[in-house]
CSV table of C-alpha atoms in Angstrom, one decimal:
chain,number,residue,atom,x,y,z
A,433,UNK,CA,279.3,179.4,53.0
A,434,UNK,CA,282.3,181.1,54.5
A,435,UNK,CA,284.2,180.7,57.8
A,436,UNK,CA,285.4,183.7,59.8
A,437,UNK,CA,288.6,183.5,57.7
A,438,UNK,CA,286.7,183.9,54.5
A,439,UNK,CA,287.1,180.3,53.3
A,440,UNK,CA,284.2,177.9,52.9
A,441,UNK,CA,283.0,176.7,56.4
A,442,UNK,CA,283.8,173.1,57.4
A,443,UNK,CA,282.4,171.0,60.2
A,444,UNK,CA,285.3,171.9,62.5
A,445,UNK,CA,284.4,175.6,62.2
A,446,UNK,CA,280.9,174.9,63.4
A,447,UNK,CA,282.3,172.9,66.3
A,448,UNK,CA,284.7,175.7,67.4
A,449,UNK,CA,281.9,178.3,67.2
A,450,UNK,CA,279.5,176.2,69.1
A,451,UNK,CA,282.1,175.1,71.7
A,452,UNK,CA,281.5,171.4,71.1
A,453,UNK,CA,283.3,168.5,69.5
A,454,UNK,CA,283.2,167.7,65.8
A,455,UNK,CA,281.5,164.4,66.8
A,456,UNK,CA,278.7,166.4,68.5
A,457,UNK,CA,278.1,168.5,65.4
A,458,UNK,CA,277.9,165.4,63.3
A,459,UNK,CA,275.3,163.9,65.7
A,460,UNK,CA,273.2,167.0,65.6
A,461,UNK,CA,273.2,166.9,61.8
A,462,UNK,CA,272.7,163.2,61.4
A,463,UNK,CA,270.8,162.0,64.6
A,464,UNK,CA,269.6,165.1,66.4
A,465,UNK,CA,267.4,163.3,68.9
A,466,UNK,CA,270.5,161.9,70.6
A,467,UNK,CA,271.8,165.4,71.5
A,468,UNK,CA,270.5,167.6,74.4
A,469,UNK,CA,268.1,170.4,73.2
A,470,UNK,CA,270.4,173.1,74.5
A,471,UNK,CA,273.5,171.7,72.7
A,472,UNK,CA,271.5,171.1,69.6
A,473,UNK,CA,270.2,174.7,69.5
A,474,UNK,CA,273.8,176.0,70.0
A,475,UNK,CA,275.1,173.9,67.1
A,476,UNK,CA,272.3,174.8,64.8
A,477,UNK,CA,272.8,178.5,65.6
A,478,UNK,CA,276.5,178.1,64.5
A,479,UNK,CA,275.4,176.3,61.4
A,480,UNK,CA,273.2,179.2,60.5
A,481,UNK,CA,275.8,181.9,61.3
A,482,UNK,CA,278.4,180.2,59.2
A,483,UNK,CA,275.9,179.2,56.5
A,484,UNK,CA,277.5,175.7,56.8
A,485,UNK,CA,276.4,173.1,54.2
A,486,UNK,CA,277.3,169.5,54.9
A,487,UNK,CA,278.9,167.6,52.1
A,488,UNK,CA,276.0,165.3,51.2
A,489,UNK,CA,278.2,162.8,49.4
A,490,UNK,CA,280.5,162.3,52.3
A,491,UNK,CA,277.5,162.2,54.7
A,492,UNK,CA,275.8,159.4,52.7
A,493,UNK,CA,279.0,157.4,52.7
A,494,UNK,CA,279.3,157.7,56.5
A,495,UNK,CA,275.7,157.3,57.6
A,496,UNK,CA,274.2,155.4,54.7
A,497,UNK,CA,271.6,158.2,54.4
A,498,UNK,CA,271.2,161.0,51.8
A,499,UNK,CA,270.2,163.6,54.3
A,500,UNK,CA,267.2,164.4,52.1
A,501,UNK,CA,263.6,164.0,53.2
A,502,UNK,CA,260.7,163.8,50.7
A,503,UNK,CA,257.3,165.5,51.1
A,504,UNK,CA,254.3,164.6,49.0
A,505,UNK,CA,251.6,167.3,49.0
A,506,UNK,CA,248.7,168.5,47.0
A,507,UNK,CA,249.5,171.5,44.9
A,508,UNK,CA,247.5,174.2,46.7
A,509,UNK,CA,247.8,177.7,48.2
A,510,UNK,CA,245.2,177.0,50.8
A,511,UNK,CA,246.4,178.3,54.2
A,512,UNK,CA,246.3,175.0,56.1
A,513,UNK,CA,248.2,172.6,53.8
A,514,UNK,CA,250.6,175.4,52.6
A,515,UNK,CA,251.4,176.4,56.2
A,516,UNK,CA,251.9,172.8,57.3
A,517,UNK,CA,254.3,172.2,54.4
A,518,UNK,CA,256.3,175.3,55.4
A,519,UNK,CA,256.7,174.1,59.0
A,520,UNK,CA,257.7,170.6,58.0
A,521,UNK,CA,260.4,172.1,55.7
A,522,UNK,CA,261.5,174.4,58.5
A,523,UNK,CA,261.8,171.6,61.1
A,524,UNK,CA,263.8,169.4,58.6
A,525,UNK,CA,266.2,172.2,57.6
A,526,UNK,CA,266.8,173.2,61.2
A,527,UNK,CA,267.9,169.7,61.8
A,528,UNK,CA,270.3,169.7,58.9
A,529,UNK,CA,268.1,167.9,56.3
A,530,UNK,CA,267.4,169.0,52.8
A,531,UNK,CA,263.8,168.6,51.6
A,532,UNK,CA,262.5,167.6,48.2
A,533,UNK,CA,258.8,168.3,47.5
A,534,UNK,CA,256.6,166.4,45.1
A,535,UNK,CA,253.5,168.6,44.4
A,536,UNK,CA,250.6,166.7,43.0
A,537,UNK,CA,247.4,168.0,41.4
A,538,UNK,CA,245.4,165.3,43.2
A,539,UNK,CA,246.0,162.8,45.9
A,540,UNK,CA,244.8,159.4,44.6
A,541,UNK,CA,246.6,156.1,44.5
A,542,UNK,CA,248.2,156.5,41.1
A,543,UNK,CA,249.4,160.1,41.6
A,544,UNK,CA,250.8,159.3,45.1
A,545,UNK,CA,252.7,156.3,43.8
A,546,UNK,CA,254.2,158.5,41.1
A,547,UNK,CA,255.2,161.1,43.6
A,548,UNK,CA,256.8,158.6,45.9
A,549,UNK,CA,258.7,157.0,43.1
A,550,UNK,CA,260.0,160.4,42.0
A,551,UNK,CA,261.3,160.9,45.5
A,552,UNK,CA,262.7,157.4,45.8
A,553,UNK,CA,264.8,158.1,42.7
A,554,UNK,CA,266.4,161.0,44.7
A,555,UNK,CA,267.3,158.5,47.4
A,556,UNK,CA,265.3,160.3,50.1
A,557,UNK,CA,265.6,158.8,53.6
A,558,UNK,CA,261.9,159.0,54.3
A,559,UNK,CA,258.7,160.6,53.2
A,560,UNK,CA,256.0,162.8,54.8
A,561,UNK,CA,252.7,162.8,52.9
A,562,UNK,CA,250.3,165.7,53.5
A,563,UNK,CA,247.0,163.9,52.7
A,564,UNK,CA,243.9,165.9,53.6
A,565,UNK,CA,241.7,164.2,51.0
A,566,UNK,CA,239.5,161.1,51.4
A,567,UNK,CA,241.0,159.9,48.1
A,568,UNK,CA,244.5,159.7,49.6
A,569,UNK,CA,243.7,156.8,51.8
A,570,UNK,CA,244.0,154.2,49.1
A,571,UNK,CA,247.4,155.5,48.1
A,572,UNK,CA,248.6,155.5,51.7
A,573,UNK,CA,247.7,151.8,51.9
A,574,UNK,CA,250.1,150.9,49.1
A,575,UNK,CA,253.3,152.7,50.0
A,576,UNK,CA,256.5,150.7,49.6
A,577,UNK,CA,256.9,148.9,52.9
A,578,UNK,CA,260.7,149.6,53.0
A,579,UNK,CA,260.1,153.4,52.8
A,580,UNK,CA,259.8,155.1,56.2
A,581,UNK,CA,256.6,157.3,55.9
A,582,UNK,CA,254.4,159.5,58.0
A,583,UNK,CA,251.1,161.2,57.0
A,584,UNK,CA,249.7,164.5,57.9
A,585,UNK,CA,245.9,165.2,58.1
A,586,UNK,CA,245.1,161.7,56.9
A,587,UNK,CA,242.3,159.3,57.9
A,588,UNK,CA,242.4,156.8,60.7
A,589,UNK,CA,242.4,153.5,58.7
A,590,UNK,CA,245.9,153.7,57.2
A,591,UNK,CA,249.1,151.7,58.0
A,592,UNK,CA,251.4,154.7,58.7
A,593,UNK,CA,251.6,157.1,61.6
A,594,UNK,CA,249.5,160.3,61.4
A,595,UNK,CA,250.0,163.8,62.8
A,596,UNK,CA,247.0,166.1,62.7
A,597,UNK,CA,245.0,168.7,64.4
A,598,UNK,CA,241.9,167.4,66.2
A,599,UNK,CA,239.4,168.9,63.9
A,600,UNK,CA,236.4,167.5,65.8
A,601,UNK,CA,237.6,169.0,69.1
A,602,UNK,CA,237.9,172.4,67.4
A,603,UNK,CA,234.4,172.2,66.0
A,604,UNK,CA,233.1,171.2,69.5
A,605,UNK,CA,234.7,174.2,71.1
A,606,UNK,CA,233.3,176.7,68.7
A,607,UNK,CA,229.8,175.2,68.6
A,608,UNK,CA,229.5,175.1,72.4
A,609,UNK,CA,230.7,178.7,72.5
A,610,UNK,CA,227.9,179.8,70.2
A,611,UNK,CA,225.3,177.9,72.1
A,612,UNK,CA,226.6,179.4,75.4
A,613,UNK,CA,225.7,182.8,74.0
A,614,UNK,CA,222.0,181.9,73.9
A,615,UNK,CA,221.6,180.9,70.3
A,616,UNK,CA,219.0,178.2,69.7
A,617,UNK,CA,221.1,176.4,67.2
A,618,UNK,CA,224.1,176.9,64.9
A,619,UNK,CA,224.2,176.8,61.1
A,620,UNK,CA,227.3,175.3,59.4
A,621,UNK,CA,229.1,176.3,56.2
A,622,UNK,CA,231.3,173.3,55.5
A,623,UNK,CA,234.2,172.7,53.2
A,624,UNK,CA,234.2,170.2,50.3
A,625,UNK,CA,232.9,166.7,50.9
A,626,UNK,CA,236.2,165.0,50.0
A,627,UNK,CA,238.2,166.9,52.6
A,628,UNK,CA,238.8,165.0,55.8
A,629,UNK,CA,239.2,168.2,57.8
A,630,UNK,CA,235.8,169.4,56.6
A,631,UNK,CA,234.1,166.2,57.6
A,632,UNK,CA,235.8,166.2,61.1
A,633,UNK,CA,234.4,169.6,61.7
A,634,UNK,CA,230.9,168.5,60.7
A,635,UNK,CA,231.1,165.6,63.1
A,636,UNK,CA,232.1,167.9,66.0
A,637,UNK,CA,229.4,170.5,65.2
A,638,UNK,CA,226.6,167.9,64.8
A,639,UNK,CA,227.6,166.0,67.9
A,640,UNK,CA,227.3,169.1,70.1
A,641,UNK,CA,223.9,170.0,68.7
A,642,UNK,CA,222.5,166.5,69.1
A,643,UNK,CA,223.9,166.2,72.6
A,644,UNK,CA,222.2,169.5,73.5
A,645,UNK,CA,218.9,168.4,71.9
A,646,UNK,CA,219.1,171.3,69.5
A,647,UNK,CA,217.8,171.4,65.9
A,648,UNK,CA,220.5,170.3,63.4
A,649,UNK,CA,220.3,172.5,60.2
A,650,UNK,CA,221.2,171.1,56.9
A,651,UNK,CA,224.9,171.5,56.1
A,652,UNK,CA,225.8,173.9,53.2
A,653,UNK,CA,229.1,173.2,51.5
A,654,UNK,CA,231.5,175.6,50.0
A,655,UNK,CA,234.9,175.2,48.3
A,656,UNK,CA,237.1,177.0,51.0
A,657,UNK,CA,237.0,180.2,49.0
A,658,UNK,CA,235.6,183.6,50.1
A,659,UNK,CA,233.6,183.6,46.9
A,660,UNK,CA,231.7,180.4,48.0
A,661,UNK,CA,231.2,181.8,51.5
A,662,UNK,CA,229.7,184.9,50.0
A,663,UNK,CA,227.4,182.9,47.8
A,664,UNK,CA,226.2,180.7,50.6
A,665,UNK,CA,226.0,183.6,53.0
A,666,UNK,CA,223.6,185.4,50.8
A,667,UNK,CA,221.2,182.5,51.2
A,668,UNK,CA,221.7,182.4,55.0
A,669,UNK,CA,221.1,186.1,55.3
A,670,UNK,CA,217.6,185.7,54.0
A,671,UNK,CA,216.6,183.3,56.8
A,672,UNK,CA,215.5,185.2,59.9
A,673,UNK,CA,216.0,182.2,62.2
A,674,UNK,CA,219.7,182.2,61.4
A,675,UNK,CA,221.5,183.9,64.4
A,676,UNK,CA,224.7,181.9,64.6
A,677,UNK,CA,226.9,180.5,61.8
A,678,UNK,CA,230.0,178.3,62.2
A,679,UNK,CA,232.0,178.6,59.0
A,680,UNK,CA,234.5,175.8,58.1
A,681,UNK,CA,237.4,178.2,57.4
A,682,UNK,CA,238.3,181.9,57.7
A,683,UNK,CA,238.3,182.6,54.0
A,684,UNK,CA,234.7,181.4,53.6
A,685,UNK,CA,233.8,183.4,56.8
A,686,UNK,CA,235.0,186.5,55.1
A,687,UNK,CA,232.5,186.0,52.3
A,688,UNK,CA,229.7,185.3,54.8
A,689,UNK,CA,230.5,188.5,56.7
A,690,UNK,CA,230.2,190.5,53.5
A,691,UNK,CA,226.9,188.8,52.5
A,692,UNK,CA,225.4,189.5,55.9
A,693,UNK,CA,226.5,193.2,55.8
A,694,UNK,CA,225.0,193.7,52.3
A,695,UNK,CA,221.7,192.2,53.5
A,696,UNK,CA,221.5,194.5,56.5
A,697,UNK,CA,222.2,191.8,59.1
A,698,UNK,CA,224.6,193.1,61.8
A,699,UNK,CA,227.4,191.0,63.1
A,700,UNK,CA,227.3,190.1,66.0
A,701,UNK,CA,224.1,191.9,67.0
A,702,UNK,CA,221.9,190.0,64.6
A,703,UNK,CA,224.1,187.1,63.6
A,704,UNK,CA,227.2,185.7,65.2
A,705,UNK,CA,229.9,184.3,62.8
A,706,UNK,CA,232.8,182.1,63.7
A,707,UNK,CA,235.5,180.6,61.5
A,708,UNK,CA,238.3,178.0,61.6
A,709,UNK,CA,242.1,178.3,61.1
A,710,UNK,CA,243.0,181.7,62.6
A,711,UNK,CA,244.7,183.0,59.4
A,712,UNK,CA,246.8,186.1,60.1
A,713,UNK,CA,244.1,188.4,58.6
A,714,UNK,CA,241.2,187.1,60.7
A,715,UNK,CA,242.1,189.5,63.6
A,716,UNK,CA,241.7,192.4,61.1
A,717,UNK,CA,238.3,191.4,59.6
A,718,UNK,CA,235.4,193.7,60.5
A,719,UNK,CA,234.4,192.7,63.0
A,720,UNK,CA,237.5,190.7,64.1
A,721,UNK,CA,236.7,187.1,63.6
A,722,UNK,CA,236.1,184.5,66.4
A,723,UNK,CA,237.9,181.4,65.1
A,724,UNK,CA,239.7,178.2,66.0
A,725,UNK,CA,243.5,178.4,65.9
A,726,UNK,CA,245.3,175.4,64.5
A,727,UNK,CA,249.0,175.0,65.5
A,728,UNK,CA,250.4,174.1,62.1
A,729,UNK,CA,253.9,174.6,63.4
A,730,UNK,CA,253.4,171.9,66.0
A,731,UNK,CA,251.9,169.5,63.4
A,732,UNK,CA,254.9,170.1,61.1
A,733,UNK,CA,257.5,169.5,63.9
A,734,UNK,CA,255.6,166.5,65.2
A,735,UNK,CA,255.4,164.9,61.7
A,736,UNK,CA,259.2,165.4,61.2
A,737,UNK,CA,260.1,163.8,64.6
A,738,UNK,CA,257.7,160.9,64.0
A,739,UNK,CA,259.5,160.4,60.6
A,740,UNK,CA,262.9,160.4,62.4
A,741,UNK,CA,261.5,157.7,64.7
A,742,UNK,CA,260.4,155.6,61.7
A,743,UNK,CA,263.8,156.0,60.1
A,744,UNK,CA,265.4,154.8,63.3
A,745,UNK,CA,263.1,151.7,63.3
A,746,UNK,CA,260.9,152.8,66.2
A,747,UNK,CA,257.3,151.6,66.4
A,748,UNK,CA,255.3,154.8,66.0
A,749,UNK,CA,252.1,153.5,64.6
A,750,UNK,CA,248.9,155.4,65.4
A,751,UNK,CA,247.7,159.0,65.5
A,752,UNK,CA,249.2,162.0,67.3
A,753,UNK,CA,246.6,164.8,67.7
A,754,UNK,CA,247.4,168.5,68.3
A,755,UNK,CA,244.7,170.3,70.3
A,756,UNK,CA,243.2,173.4,68.7
A,757,UNK,CA,242.4,176.7,70.5
A,758,UNK,CA,239.3,178.7,70.4
A,759,UNK,CA,240.0,182.4,69.9
A,760,UNK,CA,237.1,184.6,70.8
A,761,UNK,CA,236.8,188.0,69.1
A,762,UNK,CA,234.1,190.5,68.3
A,763,UNK,CA,232.2,188.6,65.6
A,764,UNK,CA,230.3,186.5,68.1
A,765,UNK,CA,227.9,187.8,70.8
A,766,UNK,CA,224.7,187.1,72.6
A,767,UNK,CA,221.7,185.9,70.6
A,768,UNK,CA,219.2,188.7,69.7
A,769,UNK,CA,217.2,189.6,72.8
A,770,UNK,CA,219.7,187.8,75.1
A,771,UNK,CA,222.3,189.1,77.5
A,772,UNK,CA,224.8,186.4,78.0
A,773,UNK,CA,228.5,186.5,78.8
A,774,UNK,CA,230.7,184.4,76.5
A,775,UNK,CA,231.8,181.0,77.7
């Protein structure tokens, strides 16, 4: 944390480098939504260049806030929750906030209350809760009313604002894509029953098939891992009528692809396979995977700004949905015996 003179950088150094007043720098660090985006970006660039660290004790005396935000999340390396957590932390740090994370082994009422209490002991200004499990709903209904809070990937019947990707819309897009290729129906490999994302994808998939008057195969459930996708894929590979499979995430889709290859079922000539998430590796599967891209960065930024609104006393109840994007690659194609251009 050094100024250009070699001493630790202070707020005025940031102001001089950014070409703004010290008051503007203070506003960017403490109340960023009151500053124009262009000015805010210039100040934050100066903060990064000088590696400036605000004096948290002084900041708390002036603003009545600690400058620390809490995040409660399930302890997982799964791509979706882990990536969302990364972008929440990035958005907060870019705005001058520190982040304290409470990682939990499960998201039920007791564990969530414990996690929130640990964060309250650190005098956090507000809390973001990444809550993708059905079991998290009860805990979200019993948060301390004085604690500003926002949830990510939570259910609809909770008393705090929610930021999430529209899982149902993503499933609708990929299922319609597969039907447009001439497939009679679409099989679905879903995630665990207690995951809200998995159930939203089932709703979208089933709704499209029912609306189109197509058969609705039984759902088979994995655990998000490539291993479970491989196990379930071996069963699907033995069913000649299976020509299109929508898999609930890209890791399970990797397992399905291997199972089909081992069984001599070509992708996409015999079976089309699509996933969900668009993990960085999915473009390099063989064949490259058609999937649904979730904008986790937008979800993280949205959750952060919703929390700032709550901290400012604004009424931000309700849900904010981020639209997913269908990414078509070589793993999906016309149904056997058909010649259809992808929709």
